Amino acid sequence: MSGKQVLVTGACGEIGQVLVQELSKKGGYRIVTADMMSLPDSIKNLSAEHVQGDLVYKIKTFYDYDFDIIFHLAASLSSKAEIATEEAHRINVEGTMQLLMLAAYRSEKYKKAVKFLFPSSIAAYGMPSLEAKHSAGAVKEEDWDNPHTMYGCNKLYCEKLGTYYSKYYGQKHLDEKPPVMLDFRALRFPGLISAFTLPSGGTSDYGPEMLHAAAQGKPYSCFVRADTKISFMAMPDAIKSLLMIMDAPREKLTANVYNVAAFALTADEFRQRAVKAFSKARITFEPNPRRQGIVDSWPEDVDDSLARADWKWKPDYDVDRFFDDYFLPEIRKRYGK
Ligand code: AKB
């Protein structure tokens, strides 16, 4: 197949599977996938080649490919990263560093900017207190960037590394025409919710876990307080935002890192929606202090006005459309309720 060659790392993950499906539907891409796992049936036939194994050790393999675009999705999420900090650093930072160096090398050598798409996170923020969290409301990209978690530190640092490789690497004189650099574009995602898969290792996982449990009539004990509020987004909107920023003309982008938002809800508002949709739902709140602390350090909401202005970002799913047009119809089909 001709067209652009795309690498998707973490292809077996929640975002990866849908992204590969959508790229394949869009057409015009040769998709190379990479993951620790073998490909699930959902995307097996859509990948031209699959590289299985640890990215940090497999990096040499990728120097043989002429990638136009790299989606680097592989990561250890916030709750898991907090338990295995060194491993998280290796996966989240060393893996990213290796791929950035590869993209920077190829961009400069072949004078063709490799697009590097990076999912960052609301974990890059760190609110010092609940009072600050409540009064800050929707935060802008440059505010409160003091993450409390290993995962958040990793994401924020990788945003900086990507910006460095795309703007300053090589340290040309400020007046000199810069060489061709890689084209780094990051999105700070809120908690993502899919009707088809469940996340693992994250701390925003209580949202999707609660809804999937309710849909199956299973009891769910929520690991954060009922009044805990952060922003969430439907998985189709996350994929839409990745494809939009991939296609956005470089000259329209005034930043390397953008917030994207859809709706912000408390855990109790999730419970109320779940109980309304599934009368047998049994949801209780038993906060886990460590995980509660992580979510308390994340902002209640994010301000995505820069993305809306620069590349016309707009989510398709507000909270009502998320439940009525996406989550509930799909989940009812899935669990037959
Ligand atoms: C996590 O909970 O770690 C992720 C995230 C918000 O980035 N879902």
mmCIF file of N, CA, C and O in Angstrom, residues 63 93-108 112-114 116 157-172 178-185 250 256:
data_model
loop_
_atom_site.group_PDB
_atom_site.id
_atom_site.type_symbol
_atom_site.label_atom_id
_atom_site.label_comp_id
_atom_site.label_asym_id
_atom_site.label_seq_id
_atom_site.Cartn_x
_atom_site.Cartn_y
_atom_site.Cartn_z
ATOM 1 N N TYR A 63 14.820 2.181 13.175
ATOM 2 C CA TYR A 63 15.685 3.016 12.320
ATOM 3 C C TYR A 63 15.633 2.553 10.862
ATOM 4 O O TYR A 63 16.069 3.248 9.964
ATOM 5 N N VAL A 93 9.525 7.692 30.009
ATOM 6 C CA VAL A 93 10.517 8.700 29.606
ATOM 7 C C VAL A 93 11.546 8.117 28.632
ATOM 8 O O VAL A 93 11.739 8.652 27.537
ATOM 9 N N GLU A 94 12.178 7.003 29.008
ATOM 10 C CA GLU A 94 13.222 6.472 28.109
ATOM 11 C C GLU A 94 12.643 6.065 26.760
ATOM 12 O O GLU A 94 13.244 6.315 25.713
ATOM 13 N N GLY A 95 11.448 5.436 26.797
ATOM 14 C CA GLY A 95 10.803 5.029 25.533
ATOM 15 C C GLY A 95 10.552 6.250 24.662
ATOM 16 O O GLY A 95 10.834 6.257 23.454
ATOM 17 N N THR A 96 10.036 7.312 25.265
ATOM 18 C CA THR A 96 9.731 8.538 24.508
ATOM 19 C C THR A 96 11.015 9.176 23.984
ATOM 20 O O THR A 96 11.102 9.594 22.822
ATOM 21 N N MET A 97 12.034 9.222 24.846
ATOM 22 C CA MET A 97 13.315 9.826 24.465
ATOM 23 C C MET A 97 13.907 9.104 23.242
ATOM 24 O O MET A 97 14.379 9.740 22.287
ATOM 25 N N GLN A 98 13.876 7.777 23.281
ATOM 26 C CA GLN A 98 14.429 7.002 22.168
ATOM 27 C C GLN A 98 13.701 7.315 20.864
ATOM 28 O O GLN A 98 14.325 7.510 19.822
ATOM 29 N N LEU A 99 12.385 7.389 20.930
ATOM 30 C CA LEU A 99 11.612 7.651 19.706
ATOM 31 C C LEU A 99 11.795 9.089 19.229
ATOM 32 O O LEU A 99 11.820 9.354 18.030
ATOM 33 N N LEU A 100 11.918 10.021 20.187
ATOM 34 C CA LEU A 100 12.146 11.420 19.793
ATOM 35 C C LEU A 100 13.487 11.556 19.075
ATOM 36 O O LEU A 100 13.600 12.250 18.062
ATOM 37 N N MET A 101 14.500 10.845 19.597
ATOM 38 C CA MET A 101 15.823 10.923 18.947
ATOM 39 C C MET A 101 15.758 10.357 17.534
ATOM 40 O O MET A 101 16.346 10.895 16.605
ATOM 41 N N LEU A 102 15.018 9.267 17.387
ATOM 42 C CA LEU A 102 14.863 8.675 16.058
ATOM 43 C C LEU A 102 14.166 9.653 15.111
ATOM 44 O O LEU A 102 14.618 9.882 13.979
ATOM 45 N N ALA A 103 13.087 10.270 15.595
ATOM 46 C CA ALA A 103 12.329 11.203 14.747
ATOM 47 C C ALA A 103 13.174 12.439 14.419
ATOM 48 O O ALA A 103 13.137 12.951 13.293
ATOM 49 N N ALA A 104 13.950 12.909 15.396
ATOM 50 C CA ALA A 104 14.791 14.096 15.164
ATOM 51 C C ALA A 104 15.869 13.779 14.123
ATOM 52 O O ALA A 104 16.136 14.569 13.205
ATOM 53 N N TYR A 105 16.462 12.596 14.244
ATOM 54 C CA TYR A 105 17.514 12.167 13.314
ATOM 55 C C TYR A 105 16.955 12.094 11.892
ATOM 56 O O TYR A 105 17.528 12.635 10.951
ATOM 57 N N ARG A 106 15.800 11.447 11.754
ATOM 58 C CA ARG A 106 15.221 11.259 10.414
ATOM 59 C C ARG A 106 14.807 12.611 9.817
ATOM 60 O O ARG A 106 15.001 12.864 8.635
ATOM 61 N N SER A 107 14.241 13.482 10.664
ATOM 62 C CA SER A 107 13.764 14.783 10.164
ATOM 63 C C SER A 107 14.923 15.574 9.596
ATOM 64 O O SER A 107 14.843 16.144 8.503
ATOM 65 N N GLU A 108 16.036 15.589 10.333
ATOM 66 C CA GLU A 108 17.180 16.403 9.909
ATOM 67 C C GLU A 108 17.874 15.767 8.706
ATOM 68 O O GLU A 108 18.184 16.439 7.726
ATOM 69 N N LYS A 112 12.737 16.188 6.167
ATOM 70 C CA LYS A 112 11.277 15.990 6.130
ATOM 71 C C LYS A 112 10.829 15.862 7.589
ATOM 72 O O LYS A 112 11.242 14.926 8.280
ATOM 73 N N ALA A 113 10.052 16.828 8.056
ATOM 74 C CA ALA A 113 9.676 16.829 9.486
ATOM 75 C C ALA A 113 8.770 15.646 9.815
ATOM 76 O O ALA A 113 7.670 15.534 9.268
ATOM 77 N N VAL A 114 9.245 14.772 10.675
ATOM 78 C CA VAL A 114 8.395 13.666 11.144
ATOM 79 C C VAL A 114 7.410 14.241 12.162
ATOM 80 O O VAL A 114 7.812 14.949 13.091
ATOM 81 N N PHE A 116 5.220 13.987 15.337
ATOM 82 C CA PHE A 116 5.290 13.160 16.545
ATOM 83 C C PHE A 116 4.095 13.528 17.411
ATOM 84 O O PHE A 116 4.038 14.619 17.972
ATOM 85 N N TYR A 157 7.628 16.194 31.582
ATOM 86 C CA TYR A 157 9.007 16.206 31.086
ATOM 87 C C TYR A 157 9.061 15.835 29.594
ATOM 88 O O TYR A 157 9.798 16.447 28.815
ATOM 89 N N CYS A 158 8.253 14.842 29.214
ATOM 90 C CA CYS A 158 8.255 14.445 27.801
ATOM 91 C C CYS A 158 7.682 15.543 26.903
ATOM 92 O O CYS A 158 8.122 15.706 25.766
ATOM 93 N N GLU A 159 6.721 16.308 27.436
ATOM 94 C CA GLU A 159 6.251 17.481 26.673
ATOM 95 C C GLU A 159 7.435 18.425 26.421
ATOM 96 O O GLU A 159 7.600 18.985 25.344
ATOM 97 N N LYS A 160 8.242 18.610 27.472
ATOM 98 C CA LYS A 160 9.390 19.535 27.354
ATOM 99 C C LYS A 160 10.430 18.956 26.380
ATOM 100 O O LYS A 160 11.014 19.685 25.587
ATOM 101 N N LEU A 161 10.675 17.632 26.488
ATOM 102 C CA LEU A 161 11.648 17.001 25.588
ATOM 103 C C LEU A 161 11.209 17.135 24.128
ATOM 104 O O LEU A 161 12.017 17.445 23.248
ATOM 105 N N GLY A 162 9.922 16.887 23.896
ATOM 106 C CA GLY A 162 9.396 16.971 22.528
ATOM 107 C C GLY A 162 9.539 18.389 21.991
ATOM 108 O O GLY A 162 9.930 18.602 20.835
ATOM 109 N N THR A 163 9.248 19.355 22.841
ATOM 110 C CA THR A 163 9.367 20.765 22.431
ATOM 111 C C THR A 163 10.835 21.089 22.151
ATOM 112 O O THR A 163 11.168 21.759 21.164
ATOM 113 N N TYR A 164 11.726 20.583 22.996
ATOM 114 C CA TYR A 164 13.165 20.805 22.801
ATOM 115 C C TYR A 164 13.619 20.239 21.441
ATOM 116 O O TYR A 164 14.251 20.944 20.641
ATOM 117 N N TYR A 165 13.256 18.969 21.170
ATOM 118 C CA TYR A 165 13.703 18.365 19.910
ATOM 119 C C TYR A 165 13.070 19.038 18.696
ATOM 120 O O TYR A 165 13.624 18.997 17.608
ATOM 121 N N SER A 166 11.890 19.648 18.885
ATOM 122 C CA SER A 166 11.263 20.259 17.713
ATOM 123 C C SER A 166 11.674 21.718 17.520
ATOM 124 O O SER A 166 11.450 22.284 16.453
ATOM 125 N N LYS A 167 12.299 22.314 18.557
ATOM 126 C CA LYS A 167 12.618 23.753 18.407
ATOM 127 C C LYS A 167 14.085 24.087 18.583
ATOM 128 O O LYS A 167 14.598 24.975 17.914
ATOM 129 N N TYR A 168 14.744 23.422 19.518
ATOM 130 C CA TYR A 168 16.068 23.912 19.926
ATOM 131 C C TYR A 168 17.215 22.946 19.672
ATOM 132 O O TYR A 168 18.379 23.349 19.734
ATOM 133 N N TYR A 169 16.943 21.685 19.428
ATOM 134 C CA TYR A 169 17.972 20.664 19.253
ATOM 135 C C TYR A 169 18.964 21.107 18.167
ATOM 136 O O TYR A 169 18.551 21.550 17.093
ATOM 137 N N GLY A 170 20.242 21.025 18.434
ATOM 138 C CA GLY A 170 21.255 21.470 17.470
ATOM 139 C C GLY A 170 21.760 22.867 17.796
ATOM 140 O O GLY A 170 22.817 23.276 17.339
ATOM 141 N N GLN A 171 20.983 23.619 18.588
ATOM 142 C CA GLN A 171 21.373 24.949 19.066
ATOM 143 C C GLN A 171 21.969 25.837 17.978
ATOM 144 O O GLN A 171 23.137 26.206 18.014
ATOM 145 N N LYS A 172 21.153 26.121 16.968
ATOM 146 C CA LYS A 172 21.592 27.072 15.946
ATOM 147 C C LYS A 172 21.499 28.481 16.539
ATOM 148 O O LYS A 172 20.744 28.716 17.479
ATOM 149 N N PRO A 178 16.602 27.741 10.869
ATOM 150 C CA PRO A 178 16.692 26.444 11.553
ATOM 151 C C PRO A 178 16.670 25.283 10.565
ATOM 152 O O PRO A 178 16.074 25.396 9.496
ATOM 153 N N PRO A 179 17.325 24.178 10.893
ATOM 154 C CA PRO A 179 17.243 22.993 10.031
ATOM 155 C C PRO A 179 15.847 22.375 10.156
ATOM 156 O O PRO A 179 15.048 22.836 10.969
ATOM 157 N N VAL A 180 15.556 21.346 9.358
ATOM 158 C CA VAL A 180 14.247 20.702 9.491
ATOM 159 C C VAL A 180 14.251 19.893 10.785
ATOM 160 O O VAL A 180 15.131 19.070 11.019
ATOM 161 N N MET A 181 13.278 20.194 11.648
ATOM 162 C CA MET A 181 13.186 19.539 12.954
ATOM 163 C C MET A 181 11.944 18.659 12.968
ATOM 164 O O MET A 181 11.045 18.845 12.152
ATOM 165 N N LEU A 182 11.879 17.789 13.964
ATOM 166 C CA LEU A 182 10.652 17.003 14.071
ATOM 167 C C LEU A 182 9.513 17.920 14.505
ATOM 168 O O LEU A 182 9.734 19.001 15.058
ATOM 169 N N ASP A 183 8.296 17.480 14.233
ATOM 170 C CA ASP A 183 7.111 18.308 14.448
ATOM 171 C C ASP A 183 6.323 17.695 15.607
ATOM 172 O O ASP A 183 5.525 16.779 15.417
ATOM 173 N N PHE A 184 6.564 18.210 16.830
ATOM 174 C CA PHE A 184 6.005 17.607 18.048
ATOM 175 C C PHE A 184 4.668 18.255 18.420
ATOM 176 O O PHE A 184 4.588 19.479 18.543
ATOM 177 N N ARG A 185 3.645 17.412 18.611
ATOM 178 C CA ARG A 185 2.304 17.898 18.939
ATOM 179 C C ARG A 185 1.729 17.041 20.070
ATOM 180 O O ARG A 185 1.580 15.827 19.891
ATOM 181 N N ARG A 250 0.903 23.218 10.286
ATOM 182 C CA ARG A 250 1.852 23.647 11.324
ATOM 183 C C ARG A 250 1.737 25.149 11.606
ATOM 184 O O ARG A 250 1.825 25.591 12.755
ATOM 185 N N ASN A 256 3.022 23.761 21.240
ATOM 186 C CA ASN A 256 3.306 22.334 21.043
ATOM 187 C C ASN A 256 2.377 21.456 21.873
ATOM 188 O O ASN A 256 2.210 20.272 21.603
#
